[in-house]
């Protein structure tokens, strides 16, 4: 009997998994291949498939099976699958169907209004939509419930286990360290010269170099592919089909090269999830923060590492234009690591990046807690930019309107970028005790790095929750010191302080 | 009330349409982009989506709505949609569920066994599977029912309205004319020189020329795209997203150029279906035969036409390797139209091609009618090759094992290739009275050709049945004389008889 029920559950999980793959494929196609006129009809197809998946995840039949099996199953994977499915069921069911539908329509409408508002640098167009989005999110947060801060209920969607309190303990300390470093850099006499990187670099050559690095990272091209897109992303259809995209700027190779390494880091996580989790809801990264730790690990600790460029500069020059023959590797390394406050988050250097995140976190936390109003966002944003980064955006296009997240209703998402960065530095702290990372990077064979990540992180998928991973691997809690130490060491070297 | 029922039906049709688009996308992806290791999981996804679609098409709820609405709806599109849906429902429901499932598994298994058998040129491996496939098809044909010949029930799947009798009236006459022409060609002193076409032709240049021709044909690249594949095909996700693929052989441009024009012909049909049919089962080509008439129309009557090459040879040479500077257009034109009996259907010239089809037709008709046995196929095939084409395949790889159709259980499909060819010639006969095709081809602007095809054929999708199209457009029945006249005129010119 119990066996039959388990089979019934497996069948339902496989159905969910089939819809998820079909949805992922339609998304991938819409962002990389779809012809212009196909978009309208496709949006309906995606909506339909998403609704079907939602119905499955919230069906009475599923709930009954989960309840019947939750105390009797012995298999670990099945136990955790049931927990995860029950949580999805309960969170989804707490939102009334009609409100959910209205919200989905609002999201879609808001994204197109946001696009227009950003183009026109006119926040007032977006304001009424953002107000509604904030209201819905407060309402949903109350449906879901929380212990201390209403914002916790939203954080849970992206980084379960992390609370507002965690962030408020960590961020001010991190901010202080970063702004201190920034002051030192600003008073330094060293001036990296990013103009040294400017050379017309054919797309096909940038691609060839990126592919070479991806292969060395261990990205499996038999279980994935690399395509062009406007906004780079990694997407998992299943652990055997994890695709990445990148964007080529022929006048600036950094976009494609660092972007590919970043997305490659995400993809390695998904490709190396234990295959026994396939067709369960556990066959994906455990949280946004842990995911970002993987992409940033590779992008920063490999891609922006001095040893990496010292030992790979000849390889790079094989693909790069002749211009680089006259750029020595030291100039090159300093140029790709220039620290300079700028307006756009996704173009920020690795030192100022977390400051961009904190601004967003503080504002959205205050919004959800009714401490500020949507209409005040533009000037509050600009004030914080001046306070943290010392520069003021010339318009809301380079300010509060730059990111799509809020237009999509994603409140609680931004902190995971900074968390991921701190996690990555913490992981690196542990690795440093077990191996000589620079020596491995120098060898050009990164297998032992990837194997370590797979063994400690990737293989588990959602079997372990994010804080479980952090504690199991690092034997401590979230600790920003590792990141500060890394940045201090690196930038005191570059800027000589 | 009636309005409510109609809305309910529309909702069900939209669901079917969403599944169809998702299935089409997964197929396209599997044949063009999917990484190797993703195939296994994807096959399950496709199977799942296909089962969902099948459930919708055969649901009691759908049947009730169709029955309630069939006599009351007044809208033409809705009327024909109901007819078509009822037919799908009834044919599907006639097959017991367990037999259908067994058959689907047998198909999939047979295709992989066939692949092995073909590689090893060993028919005995495939024979037991083919026997079962024939048995199932006979059984299904009896479930579906027929008036005169059991084979009619299978033909109906691909070319509704055409019967064994139709084919038996037409094929022998066509065969006689073709073999007479072939005799004349064989005794001619003219010898086209296909070696004149051999030159290393970079893929990117072949593609650029193919795209240029596709654009002139009116293929809308905002509602489609062109990709690489092993087996070229056209696929419609919906009329605003119709994709084509082609295969490049850098040593022989004919594969890609004629292949692209052929698939482009299929795609024009699907792109130009009236948009009011979107989301109904009528938003696709009305039959395999009419579809093939469109691809062959463009491939042969445009792509292998003397005026086309005379007026486009300079354009071609802009993309082609220098080698062609020394090949005059007359030599070129004759070389691309060489007639020479050969073993492989898909490599056959346009004159011997229908003979390949007739061999398959005669054999499958006899199989389904219990007049021959599966085990006798190899020697019967070879006998017919000698009789019709004067050559004997060196092994079953170049003989009875060459096509995948029977391995997929597709009996009744082959005739549509020859029907399409005759239809195309008949359509051309009508066009010739209304316009000067050669003059249009010469101008390089084929709009009036495409508009004629859209107005008379494309726009209707499945609103008209295949024989309705033939009669409405040509004011007569299927008539092979047009094809024979076309071939006679063309090849008497080339081979001087």
CSV table of C-alpha atoms in Angstrom, one decimal, chain B residues 68-280:
chain,number,residue,atom,x,y,z
B,68,UNK,CA,-24.1,20.2,-28.4
B,69,UNK,CA,-22.7,22.8,-30.7
B,70,UNK,CA,-22.3,21.0,-34.0
B,71,UNK,CA,-25.8,21.7,-35.3
B,72,UNK,CA,-26.2,25.2,-33.8
B,73,UNK,CA,-23.0,27.1,-34.6
B,74,UNK,CA,-23.2,29.4,-37.6
B,75,UNK,CA,-19.7,30.6,-37.9
B,76,UNK,CA,-17.8,28.8,-40.7
B,77,UNK,CA,-14.6,28.5,-38.8
B,78,UNK,CA,-16.3,27.1,-35.7
B,79,UNK,CA,-18.4,24.6,-37.9
B,80,UNK,CA,-15.3,23.2,-39.6
B,81,UNK,CA,-13.4,23.2,-36.3
B,82,UNK,CA,-16.1,21.0,-34.7
B,83,UNK,CA,-16.1,18.7,-37.7
B,84,UNK,CA,-12.3,18.3,-37.5
B,85,UNK,CA,-12.3,17.9,-33.7
B,86,UNK,CA,-15.1,15.3,-33.9
B,87,UNK,CA,-13.1,13.3,-36.5
B,88,UNK,CA,-10.0,13.4,-34.4
B,89,UNK,CA,-12.0,12.3,-31.3
B,90,UNK,CA,-13.7,9.5,-33.1
B,91,UNK,CA,-10.6,8.1,-34.8
B,92,UNK,CA,-8.7,8.2,-31.6
B,93,UNK,CA,-11.4,6.7,-29.5
B,94,UNK,CA,-11.7,3.7,-31.8
B,95,UNK,CA,-8.4,2.5,-30.7
B,96,UNK,CA,-8.3,0.9,-27.3
B,97,UNK,CA,-6.1,2.8,-24.9
B,98,UNK,CA,-3.8,-0.2,-24.1
B,99,UNK,CA,-3.3,-1.0,-27.8
B,100,UNK,CA,-2.4,2.6,-28.5
B,101,UNK,CA,0.2,2.6,-25.7
B,102,UNK,CA,1.7,-0.7,-26.8
B,103,UNK,CA,1.9,0.7,-30.3
B,104,UNK,CA,3.6,3.9,-29.3
B,105,UNK,CA,6.2,1.8,-27.4
B,106,UNK,CA,6.6,-0.4,-30.4
B,107,UNK,CA,7.1,2.6,-32.7
B,108,UNK,CA,9.9,4.0,-30.6
B,109,UNK,CA,11.6,0.6,-30.2
B,110,UNK,CA,11.3,-0.1,-33.9
B,111,UNK,CA,12.9,3.1,-34.9
B,112,UNK,CA,16.1,2.3,-33.0
B,113,UNK,CA,16.1,-1.3,-34.2
B,114,UNK,CA,15.7,0.0,-37.8
B,115,UNK,CA,18.6,2.3,-37.3
B,116,UNK,CA,20.8,-0.6,-36.3
B,117,UNK,CA,19.4,-2.9,-39.1
B,118,UNK,CA,20.1,-0.2,-41.7
B,119,UNK,CA,23.7,0.3,-40.4
B,120,UNK,CA,24.3,-3.4,-40.6
B,121,UNK,CA,22.3,-3.8,-43.8
B,122,UNK,CA,20.5,-6.7,-42.0
B,123,UNK,CA,16.8,-6.8,-42.7
B,124,UNK,CA,16.3,-9.8,-40.5
B,125,UNK,CA,16.8,-7.7,-37.4
B,126,UNK,CA,14.0,-5.4,-38.4
B,127,UNK,CA,11.7,-8.0,-39.8
B,128,UNK,CA,9.9,-9.1,-36.5
B,129,UNK,CA,9.2,-5.4,-35.6
B,130,UNK,CA,8.0,-4.6,-39.0
B,131,UNK,CA,5.6,-7.6,-38.9
B,132,UNK,CA,4.1,-6.3,-35.7
B,133,UNK,CA,3.8,-2.8,-37.0
B,134,UNK,CA,2.0,-4.1,-40.1
B,135,UNK,CA,-0.3,-6.1,-37.9
B,136,UNK,CA,-1.2,-3.1,-35.7
B,137,UNK,CA,-1.8,-1.0,-38.8
B,138,UNK,CA,-4.2,-3.6,-40.2
B,139,UNK,CA,-6.0,-3.8,-36.9
B,140,UNK,CA,-6.3,0.0,-36.6
B,141,UNK,CA,-7.5,0.2,-40.2
B,142,UNK,CA,-10.3,-2.2,-39.3
B,143,UNK,CA,-11.2,-0.1,-36.2
B,144,UNK,CA,-11.3,3.0,-38.3
B,145,UNK,CA,-13.2,1.3,-41.2
B,146,UNK,CA,-13.2,1.8,-44.9
B,147,UNK,CA,-15.4,1.3,-47.9
B,148,UNK,CA,-13.4,-0.5,-50.6
B,149,UNK,CA,-9.8,-1.2,-49.6
B,150,UNK,CA,-8.4,-1.6,-46.1
B,151,UNK,CA,-5.4,0.6,-47.2
B,152,UNK,CA,-7.9,3.5,-47.7
B,153,UNK,CA,-8.2,3.7,-43.9
B,154,UNK,CA,-4.5,4.4,-43.6
B,155,UNK,CA,-4.3,6.8,-46.6
B,156,UNK,CA,-6.9,8.8,-44.8
B,157,UNK,CA,-4.4,9.8,-42.1
B,158,UNK,CA,-2.3,11.6,-44.6
B,159,UNK,CA,-4.5,12.5,-47.6
B,160,UNK,CA,-8.2,12.4,-46.6
B,161,UNK,CA,-10.4,11.8,-49.7
B,162,UNK,CA,-7.8,10.0,-51.7
B,163,UNK,CA,-8.4,6.3,-52.1
B,164,UNK,CA,-6.5,3.3,-53.3
B,165,UNK,CA,-8.6,3.4,-56.4
B,166,UNK,CA,-7.5,7.0,-57.1
B,167,UNK,CA,-3.9,6.0,-56.9
B,168,UNK,CA,-4.4,2.8,-59.0
B,169,UNK,CA,-6.1,4.9,-61.7
B,170,UNK,CA,-3.2,7.4,-61.8
B,171,UNK,CA,0.0,5.7,-60.9
B,172,UNK,CA,0.3,3.2,-63.7
B,173,UNK,CA,-0.3,5.9,-66.3
B,174,UNK,CA,2.3,8.1,-64.7
B,175,UNK,CA,4.7,5.3,-64.4
B,176,UNK,CA,4.4,4.5,-68.1
B,177,UNK,CA,5.0,8.1,-69.1
B,178,UNK,CA,8.0,8.4,-66.8
B,179,UNK,CA,9.7,5.2,-67.9
B,180,UNK,CA,9.1,6.2,-71.6
B,181,UNK,CA,10.8,9.5,-70.8
B,182,UNK,CA,13.6,7.7,-69.0
B,183,UNK,CA,14.2,5.5,-72.1
B,184,UNK,CA,14.5,8.6,-74.3
B,185,UNK,CA,16.9,10.2,-71.9
B,186,UNK,CA,19.0,7.0,-71.7
B,187,UNK,CA,19.3,6.9,-75.5
B,188,UNK,CA,20.2,10.6,-75.7
B,189,UNK,CA,23.6,11.8,-76.6
B,190,UNK,CA,23.4,14.7,-74.2
B,191,UNK,CA,25.3,14.1,-71.0
B,192,UNK,CA,25.0,16.7,-68.3
B,193,UNK,CA,28.1,17.0,-66.2
B,194,UNK,CA,27.4,17.2,-62.5
B,195,UNK,CA,31.1,17.3,-61.7
B,196,UNK,CA,30.9,20.9,-63.0
B,197,UNK,CA,29.1,21.7,-59.7
B,198,UNK,CA,31.8,20.4,-57.4
B,199,UNK,CA,33.6,23.1,-55.6
B,200,UNK,CA,34.4,23.8,-52.0
B,201,UNK,CA,31.6,26.2,-51.0
B,202,UNK,CA,31.8,27.7,-47.5
B,203,UNK,CA,28.8,27.1,-45.3
B,204,UNK,CA,28.4,30.8,-44.5
B,205,UNK,CA,28.2,31.6,-48.2
B,206,UNK,CA,25.7,28.9,-49.0
B,207,UNK,CA,23.6,30.2,-46.1
B,208,UNK,CA,23.8,33.8,-47.3
B,209,UNK,CA,22.6,32.8,-50.8
B,210,UNK,CA,19.8,30.6,-49.4
B,211,UNK,CA,18.6,33.4,-47.1
B,212,UNK,CA,18.6,35.8,-50.1
B,213,UNK,CA,16.4,33.4,-52.0
B,214,UNK,CA,14.1,32.7,-49.0
B,215,UNK,CA,13.6,36.5,-48.6
B,216,UNK,CA,12.7,36.8,-52.3
B,217,UNK,CA,10.2,33.9,-51.9
B,218,UNK,CA,8.6,36.0,-49.1
B,219,UNK,CA,9.6,33.8,-46.2
B,220,UNK,CA,9.1,36.1,-43.2
B,221,UNK,CA,12.2,36.0,-40.9
B,222,UNK,CA,10.3,37.9,-38.2
B,223,UNK,CA,7.9,34.9,-38.0
B,224,UNK,CA,10.5,32.2,-38.4
B,225,UNK,CA,14.2,31.3,-38.4
B,226,UNK,CA,16.7,29.1,-40.3
B,227,UNK,CA,19.0,26.6,-38.4
B,228,UNK,CA,21.3,23.7,-39.1
B,229,UNK,CA,20.2,20.1,-38.8
B,230,UNK,CA,21.0,16.6,-40.0
B,231,UNK,CA,17.6,15.9,-41.5
B,232,UNK,CA,16.1,19.2,-42.8
B,233,UNK,CA,12.5,20.0,-41.9
B,234,UNK,CA,10.0,22.8,-41.5
B,235,UNK,CA,7.9,23.1,-38.3
B,236,UNK,CA,5.1,25.3,-37.4
B,237,UNK,CA,4.8,26.4,-33.7
B,238,UNK,CA,2.0,28.7,-34.8
B,239,UNK,CA,1.5,30.8,-38.0
B,240,UNK,CA,3.7,33.5,-36.5
B,241,UNK,CA,6.6,31.1,-35.7
B,242,UNK,CA,7.4,28.7,-38.5
B,243,UNK,CA,11.0,27.5,-38.5
B,244,UNK,CA,13.0,25.8,-41.1
B,245,UNK,CA,16.3,23.9,-41.0
B,246,UNK,CA,18.8,22.9,-43.7
B,247,UNK,CA,21.9,20.8,-44.0
B,248,UNK,CA,25.2,22.1,-45.4
B,249,UNK,CA,27.6,20.0,-47.4
B,250,UNK,CA,30.6,22.2,-48.2
B,251,UNK,CA,31.5,20.0,-51.1
B,252,UNK,CA,28.0,20.1,-52.7
B,253,UNK,CA,25.8,23.2,-52.4
B,254,UNK,CA,22.8,21.5,-53.8
B,255,UNK,CA,21.9,19.9,-50.5
B,256,UNK,CA,21.5,23.2,-48.7
B,257,UNK,CA,20.2,25.4,-51.6
B,258,UNK,CA,17.5,23.1,-52.9
B,259,UNK,CA,16.7,21.9,-49.4
B,260,UNK,CA,16.2,25.5,-48.2
B,261,UNK,CA,13.9,26.3,-51.1
B,262,UNK,CA,11.9,23.1,-50.4
B,263,UNK,CA,11.5,23.7,-46.7
B,264,UNK,CA,10.8,27.4,-47.4
B,265,UNK,CA,7.9,26.2,-49.6
B,266,UNK,CA,6.5,24.3,-46.6
B,267,UNK,CA,7.0,27.3,-44.4
B,268,UNK,CA,5.3,29.8,-46.7
B,269,UNK,CA,2.2,27.6,-46.5
B,270,UNK,CA,2.1,27.7,-42.7
B,271,UNK,CA,3.1,31.3,-42.4
B,272,UNK,CA,0.3,32.4,-44.7
B,273,UNK,CA,-2.6,30.6,-43.1
B,274,UNK,CA,-5.3,33.0,-42.1
B,275,UNK,CA,-4.6,34.3,-38.6
B,276,UNK,CA,-8.3,33.9,-37.7
B,277,UNK,CA,-7.6,30.1,-37.6
B,278,UNK,CA,-5.0,30.5,-34.8
B,279,UNK,CA,-5.7,28.3,-31.8
B,280,UNK,CA,-8.0,26.0,-33.8
